Short mmCIF file of C-alpha atoms (C1' of nucleotides) in Angstrom, two decimals:
data_model
loop_
_atom_site.label_atom_id
_atom_site.label_comp_id
_atom_site.label_asym_id
_atom_site.label_seq_id
_atom_site.Cartn_x
_atom_site.Cartn_y
_atom_site.Cartn_z
CA UNK A 12 -27.93 65.00 140.21
CA UNK A 13 -28.17 62.24 137.63
CA UNK A 14 -30.54 63.77 135.12
CA UNK A 15 -29.48 61.61 132.20
CA UNK A 16 -31.83 58.79 131.23
CA UNK A 17 -29.39 55.97 131.82
CA UNK A 18 -28.54 57.07 135.34
CA UNK A 19 -32.20 57.47 136.19
CA UNK A 20 -32.99 54.01 134.87
CA UNK A 21 -30.05 52.31 136.56
CA UNK A 22 -30.69 53.90 139.92
CA UNK A 23 -34.36 52.92 139.67
CA UNK A 24 -33.24 49.34 139.12
CA UNK A 25 -30.66 49.44 141.91
CA UNK A 26 -33.25 48.48 144.49
CA UNK A 27 -34.38 44.91 145.08
CA UNK A 28 -37.93 45.93 145.91
CA UNK A 29 -38.29 47.77 142.63
CA UNK A 30 -36.79 44.90 140.67
CA UNK A 31 -39.21 42.53 142.37
CA UNK A 32 -42.06 44.79 141.33
CA UNK A 33 -40.89 44.69 137.73
CA UNK A 34 -40.62 40.90 137.91
CA UNK A 35 -44.19 40.76 139.12
CA UNK A 36 -45.33 43.08 136.35
CA UNK A 37 -43.63 40.91 133.76
CA UNK A 38 -46.44 38.44 134.53
CA UNK A 39 -49.09 41.04 133.79
CA UNK A 40 -50.73 44.21 135.03
CA UNK A 41 -51.32 44.70 138.74
CA UNK A 42 -52.76 47.29 141.08
CA UNK A 43 -50.73 49.08 143.72
CA UNK A 44 -52.27 46.96 146.46
CA UNK A 45 -51.49 43.74 144.64
CA UNK A 46 -47.93 44.87 144.07
CA UNK A 47 -47.51 45.85 147.71
CA UNK A 48 -48.86 42.60 149.11
CA UNK A 49 -45.60 40.54 149.08
CA UNK A 50 -43.60 43.23 150.86
CA UNK A 51 -43.19 43.89 154.55
CA UNK A 52 -43.51 47.57 153.93
CA UNK A 53 -46.14 50.27 154.20
CA UNK A 54 -48.29 51.08 151.22
CA UNK A 55 -46.97 54.62 150.81
CA UNK A 56 -43.48 53.16 150.59
CA UNK A 57 -44.51 50.98 147.68
CA UNK A 58 -46.31 53.92 146.12
CA UNK A 59 -43.04 55.84 146.21
CA UNK A 60 -41.18 52.98 144.58
CA UNK A 61 -43.77 53.00 141.83
CA UNK A 62 -43.28 56.69 141.34
CA UNK A 63 -39.55 56.14 140.92
CA UNK A 64 -40.21 53.40 138.36
CA UNK A 65 -42.67 55.62 136.55
CA UNK A 66 -40.26 58.56 136.38
CA UNK A 67 -37.72 56.15 134.90
CA UNK A 68 -40.26 55.11 132.28
CA UNK A 69 -40.13 51.52 133.50
CA UNK A 70 -43.84 51.36 134.21
CA UNK A 71 -46.94 53.20 133.10
CA UNK A 72 -50.23 53.51 134.90
CA UNK A 73 -53.86 53.41 133.85
CA UNK A 74 -57.00 54.36 135.69
CA UNK A 75 -59.69 51.85 136.32
CA UNK A 76 -62.26 52.87 138.91
CA UNK A 77 -60.34 53.37 142.15
CA UNK A 78 -57.47 51.22 140.98
CA UNK A 79 -54.39 52.41 139.16
CA UNK A 80 -53.14 49.36 137.32
CA UNK A 81 -49.42 49.35 136.54
CA UNK A 82 -47.79 47.75 133.55
CA UNK A 83 -44.22 47.09 132.59
CA UNK A 84 -42.56 49.34 130.00
CA UNK A 85 -39.41 47.69 128.75
CA UNK A 86 -37.93 50.44 126.59
CA UNK A 87 -35.48 51.67 129.26
CA UNK A 88 -34.30 48.11 129.75
CA UNK A 89 -33.50 47.92 126.07
CA UNK A 90 -31.44 51.08 126.48
CA UNK A 91 -29.43 49.47 129.24
CA UNK A 92 -28.94 46.48 127.03
CA UNK A 93 -27.62 48.75 124.29
CA UNK A 94 -25.24 50.39 126.70
CA UNK A 95 -23.98 46.99 127.79
CA UNK A 96 -23.21 46.15 124.18
CA UNK A 97 -20.01 48.18 124.34
CA UNK A 98 -18.75 45.86 127.04
CA UNK A 99 -20.05 42.55 125.79
CA UNK A 100 -16.71 41.57 124.32
CA UNK A 101 -15.10 41.91 127.75
CA UNK A 102 -17.03 39.07 129.26
CA UNK A 103 -17.47 36.96 126.18
CA UNK A 104 -13.93 35.61 126.41
CA UNK A 105 -13.51 36.74 122.82
CA UNK A 106 -10.24 38.40 123.65
CA UNK A 107 -7.89 38.45 120.73
CA UNK A 108 -4.42 36.95 120.82
CA UNK A 109 -2.73 40.14 122.02
CA UNK A 110 -5.06 40.55 124.96
CA UNK A 111 -4.43 37.01 126.07
CA UNK A 112 -0.70 37.54 125.76
CA UNK A 113 -0.81 40.70 127.88
CA UNK A 114 -2.95 38.98 130.44
CA UNK A 115 -0.50 36.14 130.80
CA UNK A 116 2.43 38.53 131.04
CA UNK A 117 0.70 40.40 133.84
CA UNK A 118 0.23 37.19 135.77
CA UNK A 119 3.96 36.66 135.39
CA UNK A 120 3.24 33.42 133.59
CA UNK A 121 6.54 32.21 132.14
CA UNK A 122 4.63 30.28 129.47
CA UNK A 123 3.22 33.47 128.07
CA UNK A 124 5.38 33.07 124.97
CA UNK A 125 3.50 29.92 124.12
CA UNK A 126 0.50 31.96 123.13
CA UNK S 23 -29.29 48.49 152.49
CA UNK S 24 -28.70 46.85 149.12
CA UNK S 25 -26.30 44.08 150.03
CA UNK S 26 -27.18 41.87 147.07
CA UNK S 27 -24.68 41.83 144.22
CA UNK S 28 -27.07 43.08 141.58
CA UNK S 29 -28.13 46.12 143.58
CA UNK S 30 -24.53 46.96 144.35
CA UNK S 31 -23.56 46.70 140.70
CA UNK S 32 -26.52 48.68 139.41
CA UNK S 33 -26.08 51.48 141.89
CA UNK S 34 -22.38 51.65 141.06
CA UNK S 35 -23.35 52.09 137.42
CA UNK S 36 -26.06 54.65 138.16
CA UNK S 37 -23.56 57.48 138.09
CA UNK S 38 -22.32 59.09 134.89
CA UNK S 39 -18.85 59.74 136.27
CA UNK S 40 -18.41 56.09 137.13
CA UNK S 41 -19.70 54.96 133.75
CA UNK S 42 -17.28 57.35 132.07
CA UNK S 43 -14.47 55.82 134.10
CA UNK S 44 -15.46 52.36 132.92
CA UNK S 45 -15.59 53.58 129.34
CA UNK S 46 -12.08 54.91 129.72
CA UNK S 47 -10.91 51.64 131.22
CA UNK S 48 -12.38 49.70 128.34
CA UNK S 49 -9.53 51.23 126.33
CA UNK S 50 -6.94 49.90 128.75
CA UNK S 51 -5.48 50.24 132.22
CA UNK S 52 -5.10 53.68 133.74
CA UNK S 53 -3.87 55.25 136.96
CA UNK S 54 -6.10 57.21 139.30
CA UNK S 55 -4.61 60.47 138.12
CA UNK S 56 -5.18 59.63 134.49
CA UNK S 57 -8.75 58.63 135.22
CA UNK S 58 -9.40 61.82 137.16
CA UNK S 59 -7.99 64.14 134.52
CA UNK S 60 -11.16 64.58 132.38
CA UNK S 61 -13.35 65.47 135.36
CA UNK S 62 -13.97 68.80 137.00
CA UNK S 63 -13.76 67.19 140.39
CA UNK S 64 -11.26 66.76 143.19
CA UNK S 65 -8.99 63.75 143.19
CA UNK S 66 -10.40 62.26 146.39
CA UNK S 67 -13.83 62.37 144.80
CA UNK S 68 -12.58 60.25 141.92
CA UNK S 69 -10.82 57.99 144.38
CA UNK S 70 -14.14 57.41 146.09
CA UNK S 71 -15.82 56.60 142.81
CA UNK S 72 -13.10 54.05 142.17
CA UNK S 73 -13.70 52.51 145.55
CA UNK S 74 -17.38 52.13 144.73
CA UNK S 75 -16.50 50.48 141.42
CA UNK S 76 -14.03 48.20 143.17
CA UNK S 77 -16.55 47.13 145.83
CA UNK S 78 -18.92 46.28 142.99
CA UNK S 79 -16.21 44.17 141.40
CA UNK S 80 -16.26 46.34 138.28
CA UNK S 81 -12.58 47.20 138.50
CA UNK S 82 -9.51 45.73 140.12
CA UNK S 83 -6.31 47.47 141.09
CA UNK S 84 -2.68 46.60 140.87
CA UNK S 85 0.36 48.21 142.49
CA UNK S 86 3.10 49.61 140.40
CA UNK S 87 5.48 51.91 142.25
CA UNK S 88 3.35 54.76 143.55
CA UNK S 89 0.67 54.18 140.99
CA UNK S 90 -2.35 51.97 141.42
CA UNK S 91 -3.40 51.07 137.90
CA UNK S 92 -7.07 50.19 137.50
CA UNK S 93 -8.49 47.73 135.03
CA UNK S 94 -11.98 46.85 133.97
CA UNK S 95 -13.58 43.69 135.32
CA UNK S 96 -16.62 42.82 133.25
CA UNK S 97 -18.09 39.92 135.21
CA UNK S 98 -20.70 42.05 137.02
CA UNK S 99 -21.77 43.48 133.68
CA UNK S 100 -22.38 39.97 132.44
CA UNK S 101 -24.57 39.42 135.49
CA UNK S 102 -26.66 42.43 134.62
CA UNK S 103 -26.94 41.13 131.12
CA UNK S 104 -28.21 37.81 132.47
CA UNK S 105 -30.75 39.59 134.60
CA UNK S 106 -31.93 41.55 131.58
CA UNK S 107 -32.51 38.28 129.74
CA UNK S 108 -35.78 37.77 131.59
CA UNK S 109 -37.08 40.96 130.03
CA UNK S 110 -35.59 40.72 126.58
CA UNK S 111 -38.79 39.43 125.08
CA UNK S 112 -40.58 42.59 126.24
CA UNK S 113 -38.62 44.89 124.03
CA UNK S 114 -37.83 42.54 121.19
CA UNK S 115 -41.30 42.84 119.70
CA UNK S 116 -41.24 39.06 119.54
CA UNK S 117 -44.57 38.94 121.27
CA UNK S 118 -46.50 35.85 120.43
CA UNK S 119 -49.92 35.94 118.86
CA UNK S 120 -51.77 36.00 122.18
CA UNK S 121 -49.81 38.94 123.49
CA UNK S 122 -50.49 40.92 120.34
CA UNK S 123 -54.16 40.09 120.60
CA UNK S 124 -54.34 41.27 124.20
CA UNK S 125 -52.47 44.42 123.33
CA UNK S 126 -54.90 45.26 120.58
CA UNK S 127 -57.85 44.56 122.80
CA UNK S 128 -56.48 46.91 125.39
CA UNK S 129 -56.13 49.66 122.83
CA UNK S 130 -59.78 49.05 122.01
CA UNK S 131 -58.81 48.22 118.46
CA UNK S 132 -61.89 46.84 116.74
CA UNK S 133 -59.68 44.94 114.31
CA UNK S 134 -58.19 42.89 117.08
CA UNK S 135 -59.96 39.81 115.80
CA UNK S 136 -57.93 39.98 112.63
CA UNK S 137 -54.87 38.80 114.50
"C1'" DT B 1 17.39 62.30 155.26
"C1'" DT B 2 14.68 65.33 152.77
"C1'" DT B 3 11.61 66.15 149.08
"C1'" DC B 4 8.40 65.27 145.48
"C1'" DT B 5 4.47 62.76 143.54
"C1'" DA B 6 0.40 59.45 143.62
"C1'" DA B 7 -3.15 57.98 146.14
"C1'" DA B 8 -5.98 57.15 150.19
"C1'" DA B 9 -8.06 58.33 154.65
"C1'" DA B 10 -10.30 61.50 157.82
"C1'" DA B 11 -13.49 64.81 158.98
"C1'" DC B 12 -17.02 67.44 157.57
"C1'" DC B 13 -21.21 69.23 154.91
"C1'" DT B 14 -25.36 69.06 152.14
"C1'" DT B 15 -28.59 66.59 149.44
"C1'" DT B 16 -31.02 62.56 148.31
"C1'" DC B 17 -33.20 58.21 149.57
"C1'" DA B 18 -36.07 54.84 151.79
"C1'" DG B 19 -38.89 54.31 155.15
"C1'" DT B 20 -42.53 55.81 158.72
"C1'" DT B 21 -47.38 57.67 160.35
"C1'" DA B 22 -51.17 60.60 159.62
"C1'" DA B 23 -54.10 63.20 156.59
"C1'" DA B 24 -56.15 64.08 151.95
"C1'" DT B 25 -58.31 62.44 147.35
"C1'" DA B 26 -61.02 59.86 144.53
"C1'" DA B 27 -64.17 56.58 143.07
"C1'" DC B 28 -67.32 53.16 144.20
"C1'" DC B 29 -71.54 51.42 147.05
"C1'" DT B 30 -75.37 51.88 149.75
"C1'" DA R 17 -75.21 62.21 151.87
"C1'" DG R 18 -72.20 58.84 154.23
"C1'" DG R 19 -69.06 55.09 154.32
"C1'" DT R 20 -65.71 52.01 152.49
"C1'" DT R 21 -61.71 50.98 149.61
"C1'" DA R 22 -57.52 52.27 146.87
"C1'" DT R 23 -54.05 55.33 146.45
"C1'" DT R 24 -51.46 59.56 146.96
"C1'" DT R 25 -49.60 63.54 149.53
"C1'" DA R 26 -47.43 65.72 153.48
"C1'" DA R 27 -44.32 65.99 157.11
"C1'" DC R 28 -40.87 63.86 159.41
"C1'" DT R 29 -36.61 60.78 160.38
"C1'" DG R 30 -32.22 58.34 159.90
"C1'" DA R 31 -28.88 56.74 156.91
"C1'" DA R 32 -26.24 56.84 152.71
"C1'" DA R 33 -24.32 59.39 148.66
"C1'" DG R 34 -21.37 62.59 146.67
"C1'" DG R 35 -18.76 66.27 147.16
"C1'" DT R 36 -15.21 69.33 149.67
"C1'" DT R 37 -10.52 70.39 152.16
"C1'" DT R 38 -6.88 68.79 155.06
"C1'" DT R 39 -3.92 65.21 156.67
"C1'" DT R 40 -1.48 60.61 156.06
"C1'" DT R 41 0.81 57.06 153.80
"C1'" DA R 42 3.98 55.06 150.48
"C1'" DG R 43 7.30 54.94 147.17
"C1'" DA R 44 10.97 57.48 143.96
"C1'" DA R 45 14.37 60.50 143.45
"C1'" DA R 46 17.59 63.72 145.08
#
DNA sequence: TTTCTAAAAAACCTTTCAGTTAAATAACCT
DNA sequence: AGGTTATTTAACTGAAAGGTTTTTTAGAAA
């Protein structure tokens, strides 16, 4: 049971429907019906997705007559970004000389000494 | 069935055990046994976690005698980072004047005009 | 060959997840 | 009040997730 914030956020995002909903909300508030419209899916299904996003803090909801407008809340995304920071160096090709050397050795590259 | 890369990656990361494994691997290669050691969990369970990480492209495995050393592969993390880019502006408080204005209006702030 | 160690695969179990349809709420509009 | 619209809740289903124990596989070392 992933009760930690990061797990909750990541698993909320690990669904294409929910990410599409967030993308839509990045353009501005929308009601449940508006959000559901693009999907070939029942309305209760979308409502559940919204509940998951809300529990993850990724959206918040207002009340306006019979509509419950949703809006994007980006704070959890920032947290993911922070978590990613620890790994940024691994994809930014900013490996230092030793790392490169070890990499070449592992490939069995006979020119490894050149580095 | 989340067959898209991003969903696969995010759901692989949505588990604290798997994130801990990645954190360990960010320090260098490790065997399955070494990776399993910190967890109060059977070895096959860890082996399954590794398979999930491997399917997501987050680790790769070599063969060295009877050990199968794992190493971190950061490319999928970079992809998540790219995806996050679309939302960066939402948490970076770099809202432009119009956004601020709309925000204030929504709060019913009577000083909204000042912006 | 036997034996030990590292890891994976198989079979199973329980819980969670994503969807469904049908019923309940809630607020608006006559 | 009665009806329409927007959304949620309830009850159910099938599939996937995450764990277990037991059995195989593969290589090292006797």
